[in-house]
Short mmCIF file of C-alpha atoms in Angstrom, two decimals:
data_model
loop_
_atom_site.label_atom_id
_atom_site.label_comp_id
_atom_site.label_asym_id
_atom_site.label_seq_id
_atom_site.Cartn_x
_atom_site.Cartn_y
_atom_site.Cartn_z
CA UNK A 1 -14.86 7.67 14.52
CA UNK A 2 -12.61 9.96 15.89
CA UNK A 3 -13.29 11.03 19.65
CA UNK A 4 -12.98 14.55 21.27
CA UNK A 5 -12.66 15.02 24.87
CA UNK A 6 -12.89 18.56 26.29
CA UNK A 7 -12.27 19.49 29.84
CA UNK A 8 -13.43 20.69 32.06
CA UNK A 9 -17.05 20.50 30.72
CA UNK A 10 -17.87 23.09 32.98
CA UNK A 11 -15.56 26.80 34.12
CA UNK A 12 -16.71 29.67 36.19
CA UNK A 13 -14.05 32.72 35.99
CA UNK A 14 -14.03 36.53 36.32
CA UNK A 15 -14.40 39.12 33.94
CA UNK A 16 -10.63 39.72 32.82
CA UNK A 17 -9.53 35.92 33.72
CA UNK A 18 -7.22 33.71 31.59
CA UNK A 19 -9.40 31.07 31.00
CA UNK A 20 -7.97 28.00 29.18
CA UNK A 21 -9.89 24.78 27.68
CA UNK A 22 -8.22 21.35 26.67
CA UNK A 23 -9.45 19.27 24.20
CA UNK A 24 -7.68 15.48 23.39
CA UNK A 25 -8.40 13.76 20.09
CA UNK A 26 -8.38 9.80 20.41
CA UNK A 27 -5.98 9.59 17.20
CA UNK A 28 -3.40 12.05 15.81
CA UNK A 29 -5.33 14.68 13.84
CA UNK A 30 -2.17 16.71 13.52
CA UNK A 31 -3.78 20.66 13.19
CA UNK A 32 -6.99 20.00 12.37
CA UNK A 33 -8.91 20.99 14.92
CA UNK A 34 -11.40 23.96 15.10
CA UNK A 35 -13.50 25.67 18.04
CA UNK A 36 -16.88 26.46 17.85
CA UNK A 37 -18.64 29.00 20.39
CA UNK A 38 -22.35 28.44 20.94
CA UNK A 39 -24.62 30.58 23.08
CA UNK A 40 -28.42 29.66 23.89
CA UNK A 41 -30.59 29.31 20.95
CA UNK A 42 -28.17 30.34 18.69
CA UNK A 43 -26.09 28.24 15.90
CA UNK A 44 -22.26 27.60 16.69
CA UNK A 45 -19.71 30.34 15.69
CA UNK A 46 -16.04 29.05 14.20
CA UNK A 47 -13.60 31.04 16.34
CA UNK A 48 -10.68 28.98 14.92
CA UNK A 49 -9.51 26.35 12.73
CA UNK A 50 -6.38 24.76 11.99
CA UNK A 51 -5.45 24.36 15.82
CA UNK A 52 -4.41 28.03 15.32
CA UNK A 53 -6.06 30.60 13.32
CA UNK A 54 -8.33 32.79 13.93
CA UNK A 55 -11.47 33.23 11.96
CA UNK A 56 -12.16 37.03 10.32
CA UNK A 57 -13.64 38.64 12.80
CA UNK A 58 -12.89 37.07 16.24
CA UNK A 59 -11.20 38.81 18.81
CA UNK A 60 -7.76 38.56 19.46
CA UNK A 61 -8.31 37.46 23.09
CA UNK A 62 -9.02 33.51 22.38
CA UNK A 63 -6.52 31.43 20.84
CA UNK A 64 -5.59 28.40 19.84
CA UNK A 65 -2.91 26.04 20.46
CA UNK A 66 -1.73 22.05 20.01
CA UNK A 67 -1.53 19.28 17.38
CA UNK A 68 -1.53 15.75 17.13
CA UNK A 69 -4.02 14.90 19.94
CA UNK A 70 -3.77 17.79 22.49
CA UNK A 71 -5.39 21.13 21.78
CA UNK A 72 -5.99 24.26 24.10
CA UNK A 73 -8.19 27.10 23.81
CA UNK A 74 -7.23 30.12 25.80
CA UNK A 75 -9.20 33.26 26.04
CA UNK A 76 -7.32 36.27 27.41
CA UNK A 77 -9.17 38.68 29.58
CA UNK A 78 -12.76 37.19 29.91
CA UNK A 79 -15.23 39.66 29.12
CA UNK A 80 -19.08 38.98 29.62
CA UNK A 81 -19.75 38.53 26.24
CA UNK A 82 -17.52 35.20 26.13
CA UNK A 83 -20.09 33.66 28.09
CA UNK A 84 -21.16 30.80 26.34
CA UNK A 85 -20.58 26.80 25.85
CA UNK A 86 -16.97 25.94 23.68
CA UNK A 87 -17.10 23.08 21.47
CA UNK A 88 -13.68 21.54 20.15
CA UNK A 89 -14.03 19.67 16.46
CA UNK A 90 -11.49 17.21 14.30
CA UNK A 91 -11.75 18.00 10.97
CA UNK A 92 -9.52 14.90 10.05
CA UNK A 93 -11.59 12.33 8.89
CA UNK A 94 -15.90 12.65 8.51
CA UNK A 95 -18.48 12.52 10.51
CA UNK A 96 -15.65 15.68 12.05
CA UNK A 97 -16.34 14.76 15.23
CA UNK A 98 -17.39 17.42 18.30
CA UNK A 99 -16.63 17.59 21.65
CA UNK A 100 -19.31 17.58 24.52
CA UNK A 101 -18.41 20.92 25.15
CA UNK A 102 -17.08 23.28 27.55
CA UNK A 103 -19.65 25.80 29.48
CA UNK A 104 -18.38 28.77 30.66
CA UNK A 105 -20.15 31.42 32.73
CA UNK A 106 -18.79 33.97 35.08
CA UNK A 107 -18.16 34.05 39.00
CA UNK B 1 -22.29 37.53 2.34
CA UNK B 2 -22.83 33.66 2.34
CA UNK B 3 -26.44 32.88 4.19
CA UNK B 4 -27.67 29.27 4.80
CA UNK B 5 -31.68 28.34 6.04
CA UNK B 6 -33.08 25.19 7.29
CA UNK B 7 -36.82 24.55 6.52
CA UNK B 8 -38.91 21.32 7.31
CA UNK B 9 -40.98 20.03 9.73
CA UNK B 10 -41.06 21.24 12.81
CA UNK B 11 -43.15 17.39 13.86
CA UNK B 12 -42.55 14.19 12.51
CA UNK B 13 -43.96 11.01 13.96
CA UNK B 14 -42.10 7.87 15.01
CA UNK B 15 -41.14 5.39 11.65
CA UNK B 16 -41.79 8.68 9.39
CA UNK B 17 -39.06 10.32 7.30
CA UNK B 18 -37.75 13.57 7.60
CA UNK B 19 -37.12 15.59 4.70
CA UNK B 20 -35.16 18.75 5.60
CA UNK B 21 -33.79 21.81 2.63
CA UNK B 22 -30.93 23.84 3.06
CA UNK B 23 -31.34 27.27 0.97
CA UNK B 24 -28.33 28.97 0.58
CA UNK B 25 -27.12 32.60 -0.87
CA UNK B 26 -23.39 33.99 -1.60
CA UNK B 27 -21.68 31.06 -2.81
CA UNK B 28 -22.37 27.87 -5.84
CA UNK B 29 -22.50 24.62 -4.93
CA UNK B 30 -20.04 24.20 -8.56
CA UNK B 31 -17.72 25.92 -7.67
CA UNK B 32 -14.54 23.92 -6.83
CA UNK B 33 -14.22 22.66 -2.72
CA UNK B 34 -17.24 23.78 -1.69
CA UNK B 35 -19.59 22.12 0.29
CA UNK B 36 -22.72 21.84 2.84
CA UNK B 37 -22.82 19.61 5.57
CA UNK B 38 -25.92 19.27 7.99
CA UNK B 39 -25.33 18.88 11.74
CA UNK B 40 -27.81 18.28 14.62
CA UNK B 41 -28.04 19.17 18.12
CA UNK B 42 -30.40 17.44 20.68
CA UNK B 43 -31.60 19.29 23.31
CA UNK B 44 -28.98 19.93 25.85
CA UNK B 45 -26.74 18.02 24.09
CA UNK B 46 -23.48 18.20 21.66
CA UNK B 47 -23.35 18.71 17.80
CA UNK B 48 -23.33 15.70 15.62
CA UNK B 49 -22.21 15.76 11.88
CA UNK B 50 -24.87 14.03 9.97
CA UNK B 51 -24.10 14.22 6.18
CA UNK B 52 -21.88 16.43 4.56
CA UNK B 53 -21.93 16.96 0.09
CA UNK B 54 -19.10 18.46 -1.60
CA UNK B 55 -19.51 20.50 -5.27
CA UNK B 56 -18.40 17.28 -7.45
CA UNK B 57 -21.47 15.66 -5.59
CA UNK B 58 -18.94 13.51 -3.66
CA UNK B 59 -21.16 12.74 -0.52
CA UNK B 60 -19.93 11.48 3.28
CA UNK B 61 -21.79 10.30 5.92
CA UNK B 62 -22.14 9.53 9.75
CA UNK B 63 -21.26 5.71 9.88
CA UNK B 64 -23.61 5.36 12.53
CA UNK B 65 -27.06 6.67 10.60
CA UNK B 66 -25.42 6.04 6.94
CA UNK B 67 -28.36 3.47 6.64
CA UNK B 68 -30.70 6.11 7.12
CA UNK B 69 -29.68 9.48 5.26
CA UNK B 70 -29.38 10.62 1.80
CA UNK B 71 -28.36 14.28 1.05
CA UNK B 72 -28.62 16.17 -2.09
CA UNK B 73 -27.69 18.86 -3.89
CA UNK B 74 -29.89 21.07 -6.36
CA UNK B 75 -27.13 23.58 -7.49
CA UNK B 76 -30.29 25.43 -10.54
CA UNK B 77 -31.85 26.39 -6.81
CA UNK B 78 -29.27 26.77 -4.83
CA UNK B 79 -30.39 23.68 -2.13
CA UNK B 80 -29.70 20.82 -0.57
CA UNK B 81 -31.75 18.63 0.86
CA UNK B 82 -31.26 16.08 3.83
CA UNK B 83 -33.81 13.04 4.27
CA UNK B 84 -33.26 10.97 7.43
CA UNK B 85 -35.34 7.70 7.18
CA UNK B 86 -37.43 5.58 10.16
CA UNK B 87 -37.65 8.26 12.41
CA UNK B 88 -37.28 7.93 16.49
CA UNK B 89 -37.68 9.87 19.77
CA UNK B 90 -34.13 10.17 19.87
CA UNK B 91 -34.00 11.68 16.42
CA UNK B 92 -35.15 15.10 18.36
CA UNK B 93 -32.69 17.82 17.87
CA UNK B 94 -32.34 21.43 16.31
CA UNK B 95 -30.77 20.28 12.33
CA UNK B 96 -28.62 23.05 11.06
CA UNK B 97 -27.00 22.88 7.65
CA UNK B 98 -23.53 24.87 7.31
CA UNK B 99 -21.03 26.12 4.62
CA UNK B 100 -18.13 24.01 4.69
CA UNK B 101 -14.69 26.56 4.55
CA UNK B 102 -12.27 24.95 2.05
CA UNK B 103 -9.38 23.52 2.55
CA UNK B 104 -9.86 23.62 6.27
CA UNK B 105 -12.77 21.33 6.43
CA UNK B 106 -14.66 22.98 8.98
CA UNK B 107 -18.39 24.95 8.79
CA UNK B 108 -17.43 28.64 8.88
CA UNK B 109 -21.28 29.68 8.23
CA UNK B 110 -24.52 28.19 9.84
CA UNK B 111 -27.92 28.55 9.28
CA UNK B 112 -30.02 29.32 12.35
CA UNK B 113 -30.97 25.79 12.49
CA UNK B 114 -34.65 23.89 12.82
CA UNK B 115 -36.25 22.11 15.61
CA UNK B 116 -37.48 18.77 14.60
CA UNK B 117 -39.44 16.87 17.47
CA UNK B 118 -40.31 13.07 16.77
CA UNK B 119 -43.42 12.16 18.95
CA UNK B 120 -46.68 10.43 18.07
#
């Protein structure tokens, strides 16, 4: 299998904070890599895939960056709503490995 | 507007197997690159891939618990259907099943996912 590494697996920040989250892949996945927001009790969200786009629907403010085995996540202006854990995900070769996530609340 | 629902047991003892179903709405598992993976999520914990069928009934699994699963598809009722085999404490988790999003390989809708506990 593949492994994901995220860091930091844990960010505090302020509402309207650049907040940025790196995820490594242990192989070259070249772009495929998606990010996944999860808040409690509910089922994961795809904010983007191919290292770079964003799903229908997501706000402009995250974004996504990288390829071959170093991927960022960047959300501009942190508003409350963001608050949540951020999951990183090759989608290279099956099982599609996750990260152990990323939890994010606010200062 | 593509929906996805888990429904099973919400207790299984230890050595039992779990049978979990996947109904799904706005899309047919015939249709060319689709597919339905299921993915778990112990307490706490990260999301694991567990089994993944495409529309040509080409099937992948986790190497670690290939031994153990078999996933399905019944395209006449619009299912699929996970069964996970010799069931353990550590088998607890919240199962989702999710619409794979062709060609990017990645689950772009999710059920709201089922909480399976194993426990005698």
């Amino acid at each position: 299998d593949i492994q994901m590494t995220q860091s930091p697996s844990s960010v505090s920040a302020s509402v309207g904070d650049r907040v940025t989250i790196t995820c490594r892949a242990s192989q070259d996945i070249s772009s495929w890599l998606a990010w996944y927001q999860q808040t409690p009790g509910k089922a994961p969200k795809l904010l983007i895939y191919a290292a770079s786009t964003l799903q229908s629907g997501v706000p402009s403010r995250f974004s996504g960056s990288g390829s071959g085995t170093e991927f960022t996540l960047t959300i501009t202006s942190l508003q409350p709503e963001d608050i949540a854990t951020y999951y990183c995900q090759e989608a290279n070769l099956f099982p599609y490995t996750f990260g152990q996530g990323t939890k994010l609340d606010i200062k | 507007q593509i929906t996805l629902k888990e429904s099973g047991p919400t207790l299984v003892k230890p050595t039992q197997t779990l049978t979990l179903t996947c109904t799904f709405s706005g899309f047919s598992l015939t249709t060319g690159g689709v597919g339905v993976g299921w993915i778990r999520q112990p307490p706490g914990k990260a999301l694991e891939c567990l089994a993944l069928i495409y529309w040509d009934d080409d099937k992948r699994y986790s190497p670690s618990l290939k031994s153990r699963l078999t996933i399905t598809k019944d395209t006449s009722k619009n299912q699929v259907v996970l069964t996970m085999t010799n069931m353990d404490p550590g088998d607890t988790a919240t199962y989702y099943c999710a619409h794979r999003k062709n060609p990017a390989a990645v689950f772009d809708i999710w059920g709201q996912g089922t909480m399976v506990t194993v426990s005698s």
